[in-house]
PDB file of C-alpha atoms in Angstrom:
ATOM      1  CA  UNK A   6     -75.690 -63.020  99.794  1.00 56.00           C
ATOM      2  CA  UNK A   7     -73.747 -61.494 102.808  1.00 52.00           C
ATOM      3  CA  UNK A   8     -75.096 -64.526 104.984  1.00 51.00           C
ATOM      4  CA  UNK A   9     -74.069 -66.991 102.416  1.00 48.00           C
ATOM      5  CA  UNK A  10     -70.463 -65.638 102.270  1.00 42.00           C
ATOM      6  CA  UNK A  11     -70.098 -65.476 106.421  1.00 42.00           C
ATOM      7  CA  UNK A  12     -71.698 -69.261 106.457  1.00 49.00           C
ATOM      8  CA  UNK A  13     -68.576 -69.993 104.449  1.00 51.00           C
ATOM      9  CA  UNK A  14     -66.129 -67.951 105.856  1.00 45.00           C
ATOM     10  CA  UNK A  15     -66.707 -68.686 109.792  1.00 43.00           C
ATOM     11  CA  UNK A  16     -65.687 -72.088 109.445  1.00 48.00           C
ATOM     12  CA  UNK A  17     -62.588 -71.554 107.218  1.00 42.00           C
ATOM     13  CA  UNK A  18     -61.273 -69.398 109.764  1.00 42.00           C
ATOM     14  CA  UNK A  19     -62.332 -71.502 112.632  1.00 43.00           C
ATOM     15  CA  UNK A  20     -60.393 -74.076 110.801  1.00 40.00           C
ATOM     16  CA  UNK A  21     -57.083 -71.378 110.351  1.00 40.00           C
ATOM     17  CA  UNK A  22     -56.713 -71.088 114.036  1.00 40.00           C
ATOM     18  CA  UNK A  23     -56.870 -74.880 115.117  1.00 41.00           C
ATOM     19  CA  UNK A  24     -54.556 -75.456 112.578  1.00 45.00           C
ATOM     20  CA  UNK A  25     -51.938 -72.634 113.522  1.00 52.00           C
ATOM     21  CA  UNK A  26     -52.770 -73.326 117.449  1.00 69.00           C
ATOM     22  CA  UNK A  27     -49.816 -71.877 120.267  1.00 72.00           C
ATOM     23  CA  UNK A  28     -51.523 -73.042 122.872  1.00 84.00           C
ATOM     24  CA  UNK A  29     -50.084 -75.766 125.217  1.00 85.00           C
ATOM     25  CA  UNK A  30     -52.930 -78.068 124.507  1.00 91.00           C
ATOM     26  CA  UNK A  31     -51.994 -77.733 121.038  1.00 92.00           C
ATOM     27  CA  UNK A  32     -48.038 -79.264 122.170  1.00 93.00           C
ATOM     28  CA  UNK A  33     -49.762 -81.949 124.380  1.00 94.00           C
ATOM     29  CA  UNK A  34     -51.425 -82.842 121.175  1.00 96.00           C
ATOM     30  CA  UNK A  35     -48.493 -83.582 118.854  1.00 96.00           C
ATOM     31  CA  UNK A  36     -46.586 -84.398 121.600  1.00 97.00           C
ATOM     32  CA  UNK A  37     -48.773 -87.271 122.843  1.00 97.00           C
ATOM     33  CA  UNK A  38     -49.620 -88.760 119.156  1.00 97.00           C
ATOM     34  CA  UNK A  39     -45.733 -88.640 118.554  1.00 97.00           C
ATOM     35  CA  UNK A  40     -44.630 -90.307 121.885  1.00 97.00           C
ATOM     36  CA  UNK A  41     -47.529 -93.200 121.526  1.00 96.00           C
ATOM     37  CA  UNK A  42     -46.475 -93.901 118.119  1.00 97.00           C
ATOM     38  CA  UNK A  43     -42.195 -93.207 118.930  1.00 97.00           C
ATOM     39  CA  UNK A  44     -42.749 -95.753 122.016  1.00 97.00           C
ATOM     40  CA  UNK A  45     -44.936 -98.536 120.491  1.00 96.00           C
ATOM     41  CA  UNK A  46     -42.599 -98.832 117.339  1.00 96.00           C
ATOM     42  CA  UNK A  47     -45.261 -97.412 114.958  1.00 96.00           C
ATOM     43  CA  UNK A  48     -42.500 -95.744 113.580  1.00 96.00           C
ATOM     44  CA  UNK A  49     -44.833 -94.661 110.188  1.00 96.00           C
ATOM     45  CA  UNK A  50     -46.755 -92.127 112.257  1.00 97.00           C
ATOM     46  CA  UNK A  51     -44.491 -90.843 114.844  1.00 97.00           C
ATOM     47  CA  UNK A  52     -43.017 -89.323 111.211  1.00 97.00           C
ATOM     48  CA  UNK A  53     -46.876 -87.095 110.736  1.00 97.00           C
ATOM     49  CA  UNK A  54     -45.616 -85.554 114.310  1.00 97.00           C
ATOM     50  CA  UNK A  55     -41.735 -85.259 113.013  1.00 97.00           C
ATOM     51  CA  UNK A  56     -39.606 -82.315 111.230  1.00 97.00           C
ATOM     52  CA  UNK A  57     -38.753 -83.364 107.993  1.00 97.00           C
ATOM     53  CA  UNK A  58     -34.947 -83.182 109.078  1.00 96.00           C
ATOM     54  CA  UNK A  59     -35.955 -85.916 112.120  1.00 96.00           C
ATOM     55  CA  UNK A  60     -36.772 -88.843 109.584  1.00 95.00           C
ATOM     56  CA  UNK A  61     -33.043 -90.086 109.593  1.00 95.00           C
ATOM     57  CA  UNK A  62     -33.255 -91.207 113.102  1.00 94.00           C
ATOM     58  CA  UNK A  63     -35.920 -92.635 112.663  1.00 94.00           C
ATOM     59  CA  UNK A  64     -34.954 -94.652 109.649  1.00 94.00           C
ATOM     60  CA  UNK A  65     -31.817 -95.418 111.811  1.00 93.00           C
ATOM     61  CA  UNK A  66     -34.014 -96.834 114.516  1.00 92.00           C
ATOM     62  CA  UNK A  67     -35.721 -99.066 111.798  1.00 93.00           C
ATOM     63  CA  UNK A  68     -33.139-100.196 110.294  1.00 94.00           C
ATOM     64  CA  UNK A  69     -31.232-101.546 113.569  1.00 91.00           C
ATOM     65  CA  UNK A  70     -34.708-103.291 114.308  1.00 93.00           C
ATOM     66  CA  UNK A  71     -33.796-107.608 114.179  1.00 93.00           C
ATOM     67  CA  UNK A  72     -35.844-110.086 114.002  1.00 94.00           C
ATOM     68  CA  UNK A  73     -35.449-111.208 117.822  1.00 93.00           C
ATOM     69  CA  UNK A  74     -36.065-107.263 118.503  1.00 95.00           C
ATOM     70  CA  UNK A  75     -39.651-108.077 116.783  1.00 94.00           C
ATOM     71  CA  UNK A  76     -40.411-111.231 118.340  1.00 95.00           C
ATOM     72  CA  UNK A  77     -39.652-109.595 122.089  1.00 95.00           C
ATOM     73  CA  UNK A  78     -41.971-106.178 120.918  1.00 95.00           C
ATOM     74  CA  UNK A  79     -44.559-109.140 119.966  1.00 93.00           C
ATOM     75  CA  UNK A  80     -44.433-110.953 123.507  1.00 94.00           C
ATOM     76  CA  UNK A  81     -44.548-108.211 125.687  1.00 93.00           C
ATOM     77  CA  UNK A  82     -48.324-107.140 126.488  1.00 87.00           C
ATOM     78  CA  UNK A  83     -47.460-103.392 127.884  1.00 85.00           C
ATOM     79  CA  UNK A  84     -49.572-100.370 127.496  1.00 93.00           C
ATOM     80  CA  UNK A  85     -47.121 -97.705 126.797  1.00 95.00           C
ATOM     81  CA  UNK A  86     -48.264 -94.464 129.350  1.00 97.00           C
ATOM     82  CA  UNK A  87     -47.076 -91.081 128.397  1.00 97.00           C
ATOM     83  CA  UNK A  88     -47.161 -88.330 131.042  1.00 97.00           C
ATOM     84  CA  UNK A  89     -46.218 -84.803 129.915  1.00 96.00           C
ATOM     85  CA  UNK A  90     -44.562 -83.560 132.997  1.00 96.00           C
ATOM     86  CA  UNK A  91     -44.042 -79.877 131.478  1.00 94.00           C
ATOM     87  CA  UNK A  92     -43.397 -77.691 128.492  1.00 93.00           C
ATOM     88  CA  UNK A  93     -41.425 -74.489 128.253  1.00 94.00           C
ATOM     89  CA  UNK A  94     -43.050 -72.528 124.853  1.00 93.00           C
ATOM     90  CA  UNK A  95     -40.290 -69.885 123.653  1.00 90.00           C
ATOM     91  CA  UNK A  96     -41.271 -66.746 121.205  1.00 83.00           C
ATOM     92  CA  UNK A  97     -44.525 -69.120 119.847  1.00 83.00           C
ATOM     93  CA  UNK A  98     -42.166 -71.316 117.867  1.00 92.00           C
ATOM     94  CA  UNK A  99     -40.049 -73.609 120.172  1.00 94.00           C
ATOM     95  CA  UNK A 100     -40.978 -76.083 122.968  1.00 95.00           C
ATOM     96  CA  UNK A 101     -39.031 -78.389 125.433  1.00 95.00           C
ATOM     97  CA  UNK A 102     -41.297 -80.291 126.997  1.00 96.00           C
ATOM     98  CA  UNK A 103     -40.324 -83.308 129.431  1.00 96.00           C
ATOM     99  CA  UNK A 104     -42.380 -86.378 129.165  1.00 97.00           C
ATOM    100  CA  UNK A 105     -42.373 -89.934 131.608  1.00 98.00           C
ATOM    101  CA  UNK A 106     -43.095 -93.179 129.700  1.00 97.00           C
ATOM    102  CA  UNK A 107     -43.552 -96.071 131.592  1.00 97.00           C
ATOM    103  CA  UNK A 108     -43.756 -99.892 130.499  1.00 96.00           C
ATOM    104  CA  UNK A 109     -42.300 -99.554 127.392  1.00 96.00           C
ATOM    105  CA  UNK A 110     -39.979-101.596 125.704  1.00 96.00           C
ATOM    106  CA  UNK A 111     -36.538-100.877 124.932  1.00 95.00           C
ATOM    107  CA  UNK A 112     -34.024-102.283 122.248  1.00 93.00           C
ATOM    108  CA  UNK A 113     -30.635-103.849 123.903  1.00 87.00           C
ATOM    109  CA  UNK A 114     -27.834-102.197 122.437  1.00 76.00           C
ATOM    110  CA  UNK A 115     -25.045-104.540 121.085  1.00 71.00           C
ATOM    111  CA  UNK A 116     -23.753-106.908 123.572  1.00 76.00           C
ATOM    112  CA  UNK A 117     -27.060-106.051 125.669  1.00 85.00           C
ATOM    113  CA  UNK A 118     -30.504-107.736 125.802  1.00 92.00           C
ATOM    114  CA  UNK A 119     -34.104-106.236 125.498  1.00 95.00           C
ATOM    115  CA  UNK A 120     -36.469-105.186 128.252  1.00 95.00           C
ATOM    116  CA  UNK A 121     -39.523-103.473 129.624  1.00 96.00           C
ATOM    117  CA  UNK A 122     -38.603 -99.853 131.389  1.00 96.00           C
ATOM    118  CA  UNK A 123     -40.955 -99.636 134.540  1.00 96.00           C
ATOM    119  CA  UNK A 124     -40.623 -95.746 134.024  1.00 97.00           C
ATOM    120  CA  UNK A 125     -38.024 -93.290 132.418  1.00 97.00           C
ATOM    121  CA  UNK A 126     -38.127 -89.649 131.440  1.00 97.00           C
ATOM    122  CA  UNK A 127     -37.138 -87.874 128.297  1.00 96.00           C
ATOM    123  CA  UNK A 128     -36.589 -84.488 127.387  1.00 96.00           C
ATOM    124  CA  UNK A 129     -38.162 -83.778 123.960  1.00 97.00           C
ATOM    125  CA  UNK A 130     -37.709 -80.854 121.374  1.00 96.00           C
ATOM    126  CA  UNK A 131     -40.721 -79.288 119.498  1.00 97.00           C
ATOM    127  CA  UNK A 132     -41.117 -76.531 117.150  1.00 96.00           C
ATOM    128  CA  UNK A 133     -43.948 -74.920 115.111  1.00 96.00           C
ATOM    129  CA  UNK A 134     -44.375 -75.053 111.372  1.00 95.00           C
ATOM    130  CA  UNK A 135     -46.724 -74.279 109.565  1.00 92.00           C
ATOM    131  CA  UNK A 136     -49.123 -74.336 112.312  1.00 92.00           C
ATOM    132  CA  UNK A 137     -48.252 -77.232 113.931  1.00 95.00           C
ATOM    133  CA  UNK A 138     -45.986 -78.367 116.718  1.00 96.00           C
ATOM    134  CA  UNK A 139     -43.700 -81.320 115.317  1.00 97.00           C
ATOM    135  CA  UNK A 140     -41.201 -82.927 117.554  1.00 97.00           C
ATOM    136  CA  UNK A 141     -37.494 -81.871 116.663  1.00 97.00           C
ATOM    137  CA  UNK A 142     -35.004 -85.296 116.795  1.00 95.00           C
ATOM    138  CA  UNK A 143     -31.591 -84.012 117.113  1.00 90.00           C
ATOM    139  CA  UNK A 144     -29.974 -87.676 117.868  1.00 87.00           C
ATOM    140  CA  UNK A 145     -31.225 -91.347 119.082  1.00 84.00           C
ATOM    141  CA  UNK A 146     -33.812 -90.487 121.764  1.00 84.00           C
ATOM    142  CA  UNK A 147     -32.085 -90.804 125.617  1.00 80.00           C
ATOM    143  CA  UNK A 148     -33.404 -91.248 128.675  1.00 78.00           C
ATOM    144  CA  UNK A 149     -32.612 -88.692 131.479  1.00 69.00           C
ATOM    145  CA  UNK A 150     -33.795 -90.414 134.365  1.00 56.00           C
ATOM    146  CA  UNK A 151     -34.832 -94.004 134.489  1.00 49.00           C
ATOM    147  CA  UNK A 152     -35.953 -96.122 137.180  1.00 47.00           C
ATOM    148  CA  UNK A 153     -34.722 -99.208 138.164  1.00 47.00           C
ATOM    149  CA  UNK A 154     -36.211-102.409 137.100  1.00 45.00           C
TER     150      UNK A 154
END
């Protein structure tokens, strides 16, 4: 009987700590599955990396999508690279980790047309709920340094 409980135990509590995981790994994780999603318009799953209180930019990105946004996102054959360039982890529960995408495309503002960014960096706000590290979207995501095309 004692084995039979431990054989059911162990991997519950193996489970409890990848879930509720500190570790940098564990940022680079969520961080990499929300930037791949955030950068390739999959805008459905970037939300499973997102706080709850992030969805309205995101719902403000997709509803400012036009049609001849989605016809240049369908033309353009990039493979979106995301480089974590570093990560600052406060008390456990907050991150700011600084990320470089390169060939991705980005949506002309009004008056301004689309393109493909060769390489720009962003700086990008995580904390830790319930175990997991979800990106924090305080405004429309902005580039700190970009290169030129």
């Amino acid at each position: 009987m004692k084995y039979y409980l431990l054989s059911i135990l162990l991997p519950l509590m193996a489970s409890c700590q990848l879930h509720d995981d500190k570790s940098p790994e564990a940022v680079d994780k969520s961080l990499n599955a929300w930037a791949e999603a955030y950068f390739t318009f999959n805008y459905e799953d970037a939300l499973d990396y997102m706080t709850p209180e992030s969805e309205k930019w995101i719902h403000f990105a997709a509803t400012n999508i036009t049609e001849k946004d989605i016809d240049f996102i369908k033309g353009q054959n990039n493979v979106v690279k995301v480089e974590i360039i570093d990560r600052q982890i406060s008390a456990d529960t907050t991150c700011i980790s600084r990320i470089r995408v390169s060939d991705f495309v980005q949506l002309g503002f009004v008056g301004q047309e689309n393109k493909v960014v060769n390489q720009a960096e962003f700086q990008i706000p995580l904390v830790r709920r319930d175990g997991k590290w979800l990106v924090r979207m305080e405004g429309q995501l902005q580039s700190g340094k970009q290169s030129r095309d």
